[in-house]
Structures are given as structure tokens and as C-alpha cells.
Short mmCIF file of C-alpha atoms and ligand atoms in Angstrom, two decimals:
data_model
loop_
_atom_site.label_atom_id
_atom_site.label_comp_id
_atom_site.label_asym_id
_atom_site.label_seq_id
_atom_site.Cartn_x
_atom_site.Cartn_y
_atom_site.Cartn_z
CA MET A 260 128.73 103.96 20.13
CA ASP A 261 131.42 105.61 19.22
CA SER A 262 131.82 109.86 20.69
CA ARG A 263 134.29 112.16 19.17
CA HIS A 264 135.86 115.27 20.20
CA TRP A 265 133.88 118.74 19.27
CA ILE A 266 135.84 121.72 18.14
CA ASP A 267 135.01 124.68 16.15
CA GLY A 268 131.79 123.13 14.82
CA ALA A 269 132.92 119.73 13.57
CA TRP A 270 132.94 116.52 15.53
CA VAL A 271 136.50 114.96 14.89
CA THR A 272 138.39 111.37 15.89
CA GLY A 273 142.04 111.28 17.21
CA THR A 274 144.52 108.68 16.74
CA GLU A 275 143.20 106.84 19.79
CA ARG A 276 140.31 105.72 21.57
CA PHE A 277 139.24 104.81 24.86
CA ALA A 278 136.93 102.40 26.35
CA SER A 279 133.44 103.60 28.54
CA ILE A 280 133.02 100.57 31.10
CA ASN A 281 129.68 99.29 32.17
CA PRO A 282 130.49 99.21 36.05
CA ALA A 283 127.07 96.63 36.50
CA ASP A 284 129.46 94.12 34.30
CA GLY A 285 132.58 95.14 33.15
CA SER A 286 131.07 95.06 29.65
CA VAL A 287 131.75 98.13 26.75
CA VAL A 288 129.94 100.56 26.17
CA GLY A 289 131.00 102.29 23.46
CA HIS A 290 134.89 103.98 22.81
CA ALA A 291 135.46 107.93 23.27
CA ALA A 292 138.34 109.91 21.12
CA GLU A 293 140.95 110.15 23.15
CA GLY A 294 142.50 113.86 23.60
CA GLY A 295 145.32 115.69 25.28
CA ARG A 296 146.85 119.38 25.49
CA ALA A 297 146.60 119.95 21.23
CA GLU A 298 142.94 118.72 21.32
CA ALA A 299 142.42 121.59 24.05
CA ASP A 300 144.73 124.35 22.72
CA ALA A 301 142.20 123.70 19.32
CA ALA A 302 139.21 123.98 21.24
CA ILE A 303 140.45 126.55 23.44
CA GLY A 304 141.58 128.79 19.76
CA ALA A 305 137.92 127.89 18.86
CA ALA A 306 135.93 129.11 22.00
CA HIS A 307 138.43 132.42 21.86
CA ALA A 308 137.44 133.14 18.57
CA ALA A 309 133.85 132.67 18.77
CA PHE A 310 134.05 134.92 21.99
CA ASN A 311 135.46 137.60 20.04
CA ARG A 312 132.87 137.74 17.19
CA PRO A 313 129.85 139.73 18.54
CA ASP A 314 127.09 137.23 17.09
CA TRP A 315 126.72 135.27 20.43
CA ALA A 316 128.33 137.02 23.43
CA GLN A 317 126.05 139.78 22.35
CA ASN A 318 123.29 138.56 21.45
CA PRO A 319 120.75 137.18 23.97
CA ARG A 320 117.99 136.47 21.98
CA LEU A 321 119.87 134.17 20.31
CA ARG A 322 121.77 132.58 23.13
CA GLN A 323 117.78 132.12 24.32
CA SER A 324 116.48 130.99 21.49
CA VAL A 325 119.72 128.02 21.14
CA LEU A 326 119.16 126.84 24.67
CA LEU A 327 115.32 126.42 24.36
CA GLY A 328 116.25 124.64 21.00
CA TRP A 329 118.74 122.49 23.10
CA ALA A 330 116.19 121.61 25.71
CA ASP A 331 113.30 120.34 23.23
CA ARG A 332 115.61 117.99 21.27
CA LEU A 333 117.09 116.71 24.72
CA ASP A 334 113.31 115.91 25.79
CA ALA A 335 112.68 114.31 22.40
CA GLU A 336 115.87 111.80 23.57
CA ALA A 337 114.99 111.66 27.31
CA GLU A 338 114.62 108.65 27.93
CA ASP A 339 118.18 106.95 25.61
CA LEU A 340 120.05 109.42 27.46
CA ALA A 341 118.46 107.75 30.78
CA ARG A 342 119.25 104.40 29.71
CA LEU A 343 123.36 105.80 28.47
CA LEU A 344 123.47 107.06 31.96
CA THR A 345 123.10 103.87 33.62
CA LEU A 346 124.90 102.23 31.19
CA GLU A 347 128.08 104.10 31.84
CA ASN A 348 127.65 105.56 35.63
CA GLY A 349 125.35 102.45 36.89
CA LYS A 350 122.78 104.09 39.02
CA ALA A 351 119.53 103.84 39.21
CA ILE A 352 117.60 104.11 36.28
CA ALA A 353 114.77 106.12 38.28
CA GLN A 354 117.84 108.28 39.17
CA SER A 355 119.18 108.28 35.87
CA ARG A 356 115.45 109.73 34.35
CA GLY A 357 115.30 112.18 36.99
CA GLU A 358 118.60 113.62 37.10
CA ILE A 359 117.91 114.06 32.79
CA ALA A 360 114.64 115.60 33.54
CA GLY A 361 116.65 117.94 36.15
CA ALA A 362 119.05 118.37 33.73
CA ILE A 363 116.71 119.52 30.83
CA SER A 364 114.70 121.96 33.36
CA GLU A 365 118.17 123.67 33.99
CA ILE A 366 118.84 124.70 30.98
CA ARG A 367 115.51 126.08 30.09
CA TYR A 368 115.63 128.07 33.32
CA TYR A 369 119.02 129.28 31.56
CA GLY A 370 117.24 129.86 28.37
CA GLY A 371 114.72 131.99 30.08
CA LEU A 372 117.61 133.88 32.31
CA ALA A 373 119.69 134.83 28.95
CA ARG A 374 117.16 137.96 28.29
CA HIS A 375 117.84 139.08 31.67
CA VAL A 376 121.38 139.86 32.94
CA PRO A 377 120.71 143.46 33.61
CA SER A 378 123.09 146.08 33.91
CA HIS A 379 122.76 148.90 36.23
CA VAL A 380 123.63 152.91 35.85
CA LEU A 381 124.37 155.30 38.55
CA GLU A 382 124.26 159.37 38.62
CA VAL A 383 127.58 159.29 41.16
CA GLU A 384 127.92 163.14 40.32
CA PRO A 385 125.72 165.40 39.15
CA GLY A 386 126.32 164.61 35.39
CA VAL A 387 128.49 161.93 35.32
CA LEU A 388 126.69 158.79 34.88
CA SER A 389 128.67 154.99 35.79
CA THR A 390 127.31 152.44 33.79
CA MET A 391 128.21 149.33 35.46
CA LEU A 392 127.78 146.77 32.67
CA ARG A 393 127.75 143.01 33.32
CA GLU A 394 129.55 141.42 30.87
CA PRO A 395 130.58 137.24 29.76
CA ALA A 396 133.57 136.76 31.23
CA GLY A 397 135.00 134.75 27.84
CA VAL A 398 135.78 131.34 27.46
CA ALA A 399 135.06 129.37 30.50
CA ALA A 400 136.12 125.65 30.92
CA LEU A 401 133.76 122.95 32.56
CA ILE A 402 135.12 119.83 34.53
CA ILE A 403 132.73 117.62 34.65
CA PRO A 404 132.23 114.66 37.20
CA TRP A 405 130.98 111.14 36.28
CA ASN A 406 129.04 111.28 39.49
CA ALA A 407 125.92 113.02 37.88
CA PRO A 408 126.99 114.41 34.59
CA ALA A 409 123.77 115.56 33.04
CA VAL A 410 122.55 117.97 35.30
CA LEU A 411 126.14 118.73 36.46
CA LEU A 412 126.84 119.76 32.93
CA ALA A 413 123.59 121.77 32.39
CA ARG A 414 124.10 123.81 36.14
CA ALA A 415 127.52 125.19 34.29
CA ILE A 416 127.01 125.47 30.87
CA GLY A 417 123.10 126.68 31.30
CA PRO A 418 124.87 130.30 33.46
CA ALA A 419 127.99 129.87 31.11
CA LEU A 420 126.54 130.14 27.74
CA ALA A 421 123.23 132.17 28.86
CA CYS A 422 125.12 135.17 29.35
CA GLY A 423 127.88 135.15 26.53
CA CYS A 424 130.15 133.09 27.75
CA THR A 425 132.17 130.17 25.03
CA VAL A 426 133.22 127.00 26.21
CA VAL A 427 135.13 124.18 26.13
CA VAL A 428 133.76 121.16 27.90
CA LYS A 429 136.03 118.39 29.43
CA PRO A 430 134.09 115.37 30.53
CA ALA A 431 135.04 112.98 32.96
CA ALA A 432 136.23 109.72 31.07
CA GLN A 433 133.56 107.33 32.63
CA THR A 434 131.03 108.85 31.49
CA THR A 435 132.02 111.12 28.13
CA LEU A 436 129.56 109.13 25.67
CA LEU A 437 126.47 110.47 27.96
CA THR A 438 128.28 113.89 27.70
CA ALA A 439 129.22 113.70 23.98
CA ALA A 440 125.24 112.71 23.35
CA PHE A 441 124.25 115.47 25.30
CA LEU A 442 126.12 117.79 23.77
CA ARG A 443 125.58 116.41 19.88
CA THR A 444 122.02 117.07 20.58
CA LEU A 445 123.37 121.01 21.37
CA SER A 446 125.42 120.82 17.75
CA GLU A 447 122.14 120.44 15.46
CA VAL A 448 120.22 123.64 17.05
CA PRO A 449 120.47 125.64 14.26
CA GLY A 450 121.70 129.18 14.49
CA LEU A 451 124.27 128.19 17.56
CA PRO A 452 127.45 129.47 15.99
CA ARG A 453 130.44 127.50 15.42
CA GLY A 454 132.90 127.42 18.10
CA VAL A 455 130.22 128.46 21.09
CA CYS A 456 130.40 125.19 22.60
CA ASN A 457 133.43 122.53 22.34
CA MET A 458 134.49 119.07 24.20
CA VAL A 459 137.59 117.56 24.64
CA SER A 460 137.21 113.78 25.82
CA GLU A 461 140.75 112.16 27.86
CA THR A 462 141.51 109.52 30.25
CA GLY A 463 144.41 112.10 31.47
CA HIS A 464 144.49 115.13 32.69
CA ALA A 465 146.88 116.72 30.08
CA ALA A 466 143.78 118.53 28.22
CA ALA A 467 142.54 119.02 31.76
CA ALA A 468 145.49 120.64 33.22
CA ARG A 469 145.93 122.83 29.85
CA LEU A 470 142.46 124.14 30.71
CA VAL A 471 143.25 125.58 33.98
CA ASP A 472 146.86 127.26 33.08
CA SER A 473 145.50 128.65 29.22
CA PRO A 474 146.43 132.23 29.33
CA LEU A 475 143.14 132.38 26.56
CA VAL A 476 140.41 130.39 29.46
CA ASP A 477 139.19 133.35 31.55
CA VAL A 478 137.02 130.95 33.87
CA VAL A 479 137.81 127.86 35.39
CA SER A 480 134.26 125.93 36.96
CA PHE A 481 135.54 122.83 38.27
CA THR A 482 133.35 120.37 39.75
CA GLY A 483 135.07 117.35 41.66
CA SER A 484 136.72 116.65 44.79
CA THR A 485 138.39 119.23 47.17
CA ALA A 486 142.70 117.59 46.60
CA THR A 487 142.24 118.39 43.02
CA GLY A 488 140.20 121.51 43.44
CA LYS A 489 143.52 122.45 45.90
CA ARG A 490 145.41 122.04 42.73
CA ILE A 491 143.83 123.82 39.96
CA MET A 492 143.96 126.79 42.10
CA VAL A 493 147.67 126.98 42.45
CA ALA A 494 147.75 126.10 38.58
CA ALA A 495 145.26 128.92 38.00
CA ALA A 496 147.42 131.46 39.94
CA ASP A 497 149.69 132.09 37.52
CA THR A 498 147.06 133.33 34.76
CA MET A 499 144.69 134.33 37.41
CA LYS A 500 141.58 133.00 36.47
CA LYS A 501 138.05 133.22 37.86
CA LEU A 502 137.38 129.97 39.29
CA SER A 503 133.69 128.39 40.64
CA LEU A 504 134.64 125.12 42.33
CA GLU A 505 132.21 122.62 43.69
CA LEU A 506 133.56 120.46 46.07
CA GLY A 507 133.72 117.52 48.78
CA GLY A 508 131.73 117.08 51.01
CA LYS A 509 130.62 115.42 54.17
CA SER A 510 126.91 116.27 54.88
CA CYS A 511 125.31 116.18 58.65
CA CYS A 512 121.73 114.91 59.46
CA VAL A 513 121.13 116.26 62.64
CA VAL A 514 118.14 114.05 64.18
CA PHE A 515 116.05 115.43 67.21
CA PRO A 516 113.54 113.13 69.16
CA ASP A 517 110.56 114.26 68.09
CA THR A 518 110.20 113.31 64.67
CA ASP A 519 109.10 109.21 63.49
CA THR A 520 112.76 107.58 63.76
CA ALA A 521 111.35 104.80 61.94
CA GLU A 522 110.46 106.75 58.93
CA THR A 523 113.12 109.61 59.37
CA ALA A 524 115.58 106.69 59.45
CA ALA A 525 114.46 105.53 56.12
CA ARG A 526 114.73 108.66 54.52
CA ILE A 527 118.00 108.86 55.44
CA ALA A 528 119.14 105.60 53.68
CA THR A 529 118.08 106.87 50.44
CA ALA A 530 119.50 110.09 51.31
CA ALA A 531 122.99 108.10 52.23
CA THR A 532 122.88 105.34 49.25
CA ILE A 533 121.84 107.90 46.25
CA ILE A 534 124.23 107.11 43.19
CA SER A 535 125.57 104.45 45.75
CA GLY A 536 126.85 106.95 48.04
CA GLN A 537 128.55 109.03 45.50
CA GLN A 538 126.98 111.79 45.15
CA CYS A 539 128.78 115.19 47.02
CA THR A 540 125.78 116.16 49.50
CA ALA A 541 124.78 112.25 50.15
CA ALA A 542 124.42 112.00 53.80
CA ARG A 543 127.34 110.63 55.97
CA ARG A 544 127.07 111.35 59.31
CA VAL A 545 123.66 111.02 61.30
CA LEU A 546 123.86 112.74 64.68
CA VAL A 547 121.29 111.45 66.97
CA HIS A 548 119.62 112.49 69.73
CA ALA A 549 120.71 110.36 73.02
CA SER A 550 117.07 109.11 74.10
CA ALA A 551 116.80 108.83 69.94
CA PHE A 552 119.27 106.69 69.59
CA ASP A 553 119.27 103.02 70.42
CA ALA A 554 116.42 103.59 68.16
CA MET A 555 117.81 105.13 64.96
CA LYS A 556 120.55 102.44 65.27
CA THR A 557 117.44 99.78 64.70
CA HIS A 558 116.05 101.82 61.95
CA LEU A 559 118.50 103.00 60.24
CA ARG A 560 120.58 99.68 60.28
CA ALA A 561 117.03 97.78 58.76
CA ALA A 562 116.60 100.33 56.15
CA LEU A 563 120.34 100.16 54.50
CA ALA A 564 120.18 96.44 54.73
CA ALA A 565 117.16 96.93 52.69
CA MET A 566 118.61 98.07 49.76
CA THR A 567 118.09 96.04 46.61
CA VAL A 568 121.49 96.56 44.72
CA GLY A 569 122.04 95.38 41.21
CA ASN A 570 122.15 96.68 37.76
CA GLY A 571 120.39 99.96 37.48
CA LEU A 572 118.61 99.00 34.43
CA ASP A 573 116.31 96.87 36.89
CA PRO A 574 113.54 99.08 37.96
CA ALA A 575 113.49 97.01 41.20
CA ILE A 576 117.58 97.84 42.26
CA ARG A 577 117.52 101.25 44.56
CA MET A 578 121.52 100.86 44.09
CA GLY A 579 123.70 100.65 41.32
CA PRO A 580 127.53 99.99 41.31
CA LEU A 581 130.10 102.39 41.99
CA ILE A 582 131.48 103.85 39.03
CA ASP A 583 134.70 101.32 38.28
CA ARG A 584 137.37 99.18 40.46
CA PRO A 585 139.53 101.26 41.55
CA ALA A 586 137.03 103.28 43.23
CA ARG A 587 135.20 100.59 45.01
CA ASP A 588 138.58 99.05 45.74
CA GLN A 589 138.99 102.28 47.65
CA VAL A 590 136.00 102.72 48.83
CA GLN A 591 136.22 99.28 50.57
CA THR A 592 140.19 99.67 52.11
CA GLN A 593 138.82 103.19 53.86
CA VAL A 594 135.69 100.96 55.16
CA GLU A 595 137.43 97.95 56.50
CA ARG A 596 139.48 100.61 58.25
CA ALA A 597 136.66 102.57 60.15
CA PHE A 598 135.51 98.25 61.28
CA ASP A 599 138.80 98.17 62.81
CA THR A 600 138.85 101.25 64.56
CA CYS A 601 134.94 102.55 65.56
CA ASP A 602 133.19 102.26 68.53
CA GLU A 603 131.06 99.81 66.86
CA VAL A 604 129.54 97.79 63.30
CA LEU A 605 126.25 98.19 62.86
CA LEU A 606 126.09 96.70 58.92
CA ARG A 607 129.09 95.26 57.93
CA GLY A 608 128.53 96.25 53.83
CA GLY A 609 130.63 94.52 50.99
CA VAL A 610 130.97 93.38 47.79
CA PRO A 611 127.39 90.53 47.01
CA LYS A 612 128.74 86.89 46.95
CA ASP A 613 126.94 86.32 43.27
CA SER A 614 128.30 89.85 42.06
CA PRO A 615 129.72 89.42 37.98
CA ALA A 616 133.58 89.21 38.60
CA ALA A 617 134.10 92.15 36.42
CA ALA A 618 131.12 94.82 38.52
CA SER A 619 131.82 97.13 41.19
CA PHE A 620 128.97 96.78 43.71
CA LEU A 621 128.81 97.23 47.26
CA THR A 622 126.60 97.16 49.49
CA PRO A 623 126.52 99.56 52.59
CA SER A 624 127.53 99.85 55.66
CA LEU A 625 127.12 101.40 58.88
CA VAL A 626 129.26 102.18 62.11
CA ALA A 627 128.04 104.04 65.99
CA HIS A 628 130.77 105.88 66.55
CA ASP A 629 131.52 109.39 69.49
CA ASP A 630 134.65 110.70 68.52
CA PRO A 631 134.01 113.43 65.41
CA SER A 632 137.94 113.42 64.94
CA ALA A 633 138.01 109.99 63.60
CA PHE A 634 139.29 110.15 60.53
CA PHE A 635 136.01 108.79 58.85
CA CYS A 636 134.01 111.27 60.05
CA GLN A 637 136.56 113.59 58.46
CA ASP A 638 137.40 112.61 54.96
CA GLU A 639 134.65 112.16 52.25
CA ILE A 640 134.63 108.03 51.61
CA PHE A 641 132.51 108.59 48.11
CA GLY A 642 130.60 105.56 48.89
CA PRO A 643 127.44 104.19 51.02
CA PHE A 644 129.04 104.50 54.15
CA VAL A 645 127.26 105.98 57.25
CA VAL A 646 128.47 106.95 60.36
CA LEU A 647 125.92 107.11 63.68
CA GLU A 648 127.02 109.89 66.59
CA ARG A 649 125.18 111.13 69.56
CA PHE A 650 124.65 114.31 70.94
CA GLU A 651 122.89 115.40 74.34
CA THR A 652 122.20 119.34 73.41
CA GLU A 653 121.24 121.33 70.08
CA ALA A 654 125.19 123.13 71.26
CA GLU A 655 126.39 119.83 71.39
CA ALA A 656 125.04 118.82 67.83
CA VAL A 657 125.95 121.97 66.27
CA ALA A 658 129.74 121.96 67.47
CA LYS A 659 130.11 117.93 65.90
CA ALA A 660 128.35 118.87 62.54
CA ASN A 661 130.69 121.72 62.64
CA ASN A 662 133.80 119.73 63.07
CA THR A 663 134.93 119.30 59.44
CA ALA A 664 136.84 120.96 56.89
CA PHE A 665 134.08 120.89 54.66
CA GLY A 666 130.46 122.91 54.31
CA LEU A 667 128.43 121.57 51.62
CA SER A 668 124.81 120.78 52.59
CA ALA A 669 123.42 119.25 55.85
CA SER A 670 120.16 118.65 57.46
CA VAL A 671 117.87 118.69 60.26
CA TRP A 672 115.12 116.63 61.26
CA THR A 673 112.36 117.75 63.55
CA ARG A 674 108.92 119.51 64.34
CA ASP A 675 109.87 122.24 66.21
CA GLY A 676 109.73 124.52 63.79
CA ALA A 677 111.68 127.44 65.46
CA ARG A 678 114.57 125.17 66.48
CA ALA A 679 114.97 123.64 62.89
CA LEU A 680 115.58 127.75 61.70
CA ARG A 681 117.79 127.68 64.90
CA MET A 682 120.12 124.94 63.86
CA ALA A 683 119.64 125.43 60.39
CA ARG A 684 121.91 129.60 60.69
CA ALA A 685 124.04 127.71 62.86
CA LEU A 686 124.88 124.84 60.93
CA ARG A 687 128.09 126.35 58.33
CA ASN A 688 127.19 124.77 55.05
CA GLY A 689 125.81 126.28 51.90
CA THR A 690 122.57 124.00 51.82
CA VAL A 691 120.63 123.46 54.91
CA TRP A 692 117.33 121.09 54.14
CA ILE A 693 114.78 120.74 57.07
CA ASN A 694 112.94 117.37 57.28
CA ASP A 695 114.54 116.56 53.74
CA HIS A 696 117.78 115.39 52.29
CA ASN A 697 119.28 116.31 48.72
CA ARG A 698 116.76 118.22 47.11
CA LEU A 699 118.15 120.73 44.72
CA PHE A 700 116.53 123.07 42.14
CA ALA A 701 117.76 124.80 38.94
CA GLU A 702 116.29 128.24 41.01
CA ALA A 703 118.07 127.64 44.21
CA GLU A 704 121.94 128.18 44.58
CA THR A 705 123.96 125.87 45.60
CA GLY A 706 127.63 125.79 46.27
CA GLY A 707 130.13 125.26 49.78
CA TYR A 708 131.79 127.00 52.52
CA ARG A 709 134.90 126.05 53.41
CA GLN A 710 136.78 123.40 51.80
CA SER A 711 133.77 122.52 49.78
CA GLY A 712 134.18 125.78 47.32
CA LEU A 713 134.00 128.93 45.95
CA GLY A 714 131.09 130.48 44.50
CA ARG A 715 127.43 129.37 43.48
CA LEU A 716 125.79 127.34 40.61
CA HIS A 717 122.14 126.93 39.80
CA GLY A 718 120.06 129.85 40.22
CA TYR A 719 120.78 133.60 39.45
CA ASP A 720 123.86 134.11 41.30
CA ALA A 721 126.02 131.61 38.64
CA PHE A 722 125.96 134.09 36.72
CA ALA A 723 128.50 136.04 39.65
CA ASP A 724 130.90 132.75 38.04
CA PHE A 725 130.60 133.73 34.45
CA THR A 726 130.79 137.44 34.36
CA GLU A 727 132.74 140.33 34.57
CA LEU A 728 131.52 143.70 36.19
CA LYS A 729 132.65 146.62 34.07
CA HIS A 730 132.45 150.09 35.45
CA ILE A 731 131.99 152.47 32.11
CA CYS A 732 131.90 156.15 33.26
CA GLN A 733 131.02 158.76 31.70
CA MET A 734 130.79 162.83 31.98
CA VAL A 735 127.32 163.65 30.43
CA GLY A 736 127.04 167.22 32.41
CA THR A 737 123.85 168.85 32.89
CA ILE A 738 121.35 171.59 31.09
CA GLY A 739 120.38 174.64 32.26
P1 LIG B 237 138.20 114.33 40.47
O1 LIG B 237 138.35 115.30 41.76
O2 LIG B 237 138.95 112.96 40.95
O3 LIG B 237 138.09 115.08 39.46
C1 LIG B 237 138.25 114.49 38.18
C2 LIG B 237 138.28 115.16 37.31
O4 LIG B 237 139.19 116.37 37.63
C3 LIG B 237 138.54 114.87 35.63
O5 LIG B 237 138.36 115.29 35.06
C4 LIG B 237 140.22 114.85 35.81
O6 LIG B 237 140.30 114.98 34.11
C5 LIG B 237 140.44 116.54 36.23
N1 LIG B 237 141.71 116.56 36.94
C6 LIG B 237 142.40 115.42 37.41
N2 LIG B 237 143.64 116.25 37.68
C7 LIG B 237 143.48 117.28 37.31
C8 LIG B 237 144.35 118.58 37.33
N3 LIG B 237 145.18 118.27 37.84
N4 LIG B 237 144.12 119.46 36.49
C9 LIG B 237 142.70 119.74 35.92
N5 LIG B 237 141.98 118.80 35.97
C10 LIG B 237 142.53 118.18 36.78
O7 LIG B 237 136.96 113.74 41.02
P2 LIG B 237 135.85 112.83 41.01
O8 LIG B 237 136.51 111.59 41.40
O9 LIG B 237 135.05 113.07 39.81
O10 LIG B 237 134.59 113.40 41.65
C11 LIG B 237 134.15 113.18 42.90
C12 LIG B 237 134.05 114.51 43.82
O11 LIG B 237 133.38 115.29 43.25
C13 LIG B 237 133.72 114.02 45.14
O12 LIG B 237 134.54 114.54 45.90
C14 LIG B 237 132.06 114.77 44.89
O13 LIG B 237 132.11 115.46 46.54
C15 LIG B 237 132.53 115.94 44.04
N6 LIG B 237 131.72 116.52 44.28
C16 LIG B 237 131.20 117.84 44.26
C17 LIG B 237 129.77 118.46 43.95
C18 LIG B 237 129.19 119.40 43.98
O14 LIG B 237 128.35 119.96 43.87
N7 LIG B 237 130.69 120.04 45.55
C19 LIG B 237 129.03 117.50 42.96
C20 LIG B 237 129.66 116.38 42.75
C21 LIG B 237 130.80 116.29 42.87
#
């Protein structure tokens, strides 16, 4: 398997290639073209020229037919794409199938909306009309991570293309083949003008950095860590780009004693180990009412210990490897530091004994701790690691849950409907689930409070990240 850059309608190779590695066994899945600043400039130039032609930015019906045609082509290749996603990322095949289906659904959603990006007109004084025209913002650079490369691409490229932007996609190195396979189906849709969508791949960050500082890029939509998001904000300041930043999280589950603790524990274990704990919204901290704390200890430890870990292509496996060895080693180091300083180690995860030498598996860990200021309650540890904490009152639960720099997502577990909504309102997060976790929909905006990011993706409000509002004022006068 081989992937190239996609620039101005052509799939082009570079002089160098890099390997995409299967994290379940270290084998080579395929190769991708190595790019950098020059390829980024060529892609930006193509996107800029395509934006300045009226055939895309001012043709919503074409945009809809391209997006719907793309979704149909993806449908036809869904199973192959799911397998490729598991090969490159390692996630369980059921999760890959769900992600591909979700991404296709999202492209259809934005295909529908492409013909409904309304503006509004006001008569501000007699005979004075103010047209507030919602226009595409221009060239959008989309920097996509490896953890959910299909759905996170769809939720950025969907609104960007639907509202008339042209784009340059920069995939994560680890999942470049999946992104390229996804975009190849778009390149085959009749009617797509050349240069509207471009892709540049790389192992380093030179192309990504160029997307951020180029004066010809109008929007940067980045999904990744808060640390990189901050660097992007600084680098984008000089050219005053619109920024859509979907960053890190440290999601809390707040559990009251009126739920079935065993069932809640099982569902939280699933929420904590989704993509091997490498999902931004994965359950990380579990705050439990003191009266249910001991029961939760027992049930959550059992549920995490029962997680089947192995090659994601095996349908019996619920947790695959981490994305690569550096990521696995970093998470393992953080988890071992937590073991040294936490109140109690409840489940000591590690590298499974039968793991292939070049694989990056790590089994889940669970600790109990009272002080929410501990580094492992504050820092995002991007792997299968969970902290159990205790509370006595709703106010204490809210104070502990909100004691974080992040604000991406949380969940409340209770049978008391009023309490659920009261808690949901008090938790400072972009998303709060009630008696569930990790439910994401094309229709429902997601994004972060505080250091979890800027802007919203999914849903109608995603257009705010990719459009500008222009005021056209006209004195038409009155008759009579
Ligand atoms: P990361 O911050 O390491 O991002 C890597 C990407 O950033 C690569 O594509 C790289 O080329 C690019 N990059 C690095 N330095 C850059 C620079 N100076 N300028 C421009 N681009 C640069 O993140 P990751 O490890 O790939 O992803 C995991 C993180 O993503 C976690 O923190 C997770 O919470 C977050 N995430 C957030 C969401 C969300 O919706 N909020 C979704 C998925 C993942």
C-alpha cells in the first residue's frame, strides 16, 4: 500500500517515503510520501487559486452533490477502510467499523447542510438595508490526529467544504494511509474542481507549521494536544487566522449511589478503554459518592481487568495496542509515577507477557486517590489509566470535577433526573452525558471550555469556524 500527496488535482510522489507501522506487531502496513514546507506551499497555492474561482465557493448545489457522491463511494469501501484503520491505528475492528460509519454519516449531514448556509437582511433605518452575508472564510488547513482519523477528518472537512472553503489536509503520520484512502474516494467524485481539496503528508512538522504561518491560509482547524494547540495559537497570531482548536481533556464521571454500581462500572470501564484510552473524551477520573466507593472499587477493578487486549482485527478483542512505542512508553512512565505516589493501586497494568516484541500493548490501570491536585488527576494521560476519587456532597463533586485546566466532557450517573440536570449545568465542560459517556453525533456540536479548545465542530455551529459574516449596507430608499 502506497500513498501520495494530493495537490491541485494530482496525486504526486516526493523523493522520500516513510513507513506506516502496525502497532499490534510492528509490521509495515505501507508507505507514504514524505513532505514538508515546499509541498505545503504548493497545496496552499492550489487551494487559494481554487477558492478564487467561483465554481466552488459560490456553488452550493455542486458542493452538496460532491459531498453526497463522496459518502456513497465511502459506503462502497467501508469494510476495507475499517480494516485499514485497525491496521494503522490498532483499535478494535468494531470501533473502526463504527468510526467509518460515523464519518460517512457526518459527510452526508454536511452534504445536506451545504444548501442551507443562510444569511440575513435587516432594515436598520427606513430604506437602509443591511445584508449580513455568511461567506466561506477561504483556505482552511485541517490538521487531523491519529486517534480517530476518519471521523475527525469528516467533522472538519464536512463543514469546511459544505460552506465553500477550499482545504489542505495534513494527516497524522501514523494514519496517513487511512486519510489518503479516504480522500482518494473524494478525488474520484465527478465535478470536484481541482485544488478544492489537497493533502500533504509528513513525519515531521514542517508542512503543518507552514499551514499555520502562511498568509494564504485563512483558517486552521487543529485537533490534537493542548500543548501543540498553544504553539499553533502563537504561530498563527502574526497572520491573525481564525482558529478552530479541539484539544485535550480529562473527563470526569460523577457517580451517585442510586445507580446499579456494577453496571455503571462496566460502562465506565468501556468508556475509559475506548481506543485503548486514546480518545480525548475517554473517562479518566471517576468521582464516586462515599457510600458506593468500596463497591465501585471492586466492580471497576474487575471490569478493567477483564478487558481483552490484543490485535484489533480479532473480533473478540476489546482493546488494541497504543498508537506506537514512544506513546506506549510515555504512558507507561506516567502510570508508574502515579503508582509511586497514589493512595492505593487497585489494578497494576503493564505490558502483557505474550506481547510481540515490536508491539505497543498496555493493559489498563486503576488507582484510588483523594487529592485532585495530584499530577495524575490533572494531566491528560493518553492511555488506559483511571483514577477513582470520593465525594460526600454534590458541591464537593462539582468542586473536584471542575478542579482542572480542561473542560471537554464529563458524565453524571444517577436515577434522579433533577440532580442529573443540576450537575450537568454546574460541570464546566463542552459536553455532559447523563448515564452514558462518549456519545458523539454529527448533529451535536462538540468542543472545549477553557484549555480544551476554541470553537465547535459537528453540528450547525461548526460553520462559525469556517465562515465570515460580511455586512453589505445599501441605501435603497423608500417609495412615496
Ligand atoms: P499532537 O498535539 O501531538 O498533534 C500532532 C499533530 O500536530 C501532528 O499532525 C503534527 O504534525 C502537528 N504539529 C506538531 N507541532 C506543530 C506545530 N508547531 N505547528 C503545527 N502543527 C504541529 O496530538 P496527538 O498526540 O496527535 O493527539 C492526541 C491529542 O489530541 C490528545 O491530547 C487528545 O486529547 C487530543 N484530541 C482532542 C480531540 C477533541 O475533539 N478535543 C479529539 C481527538 C484528540
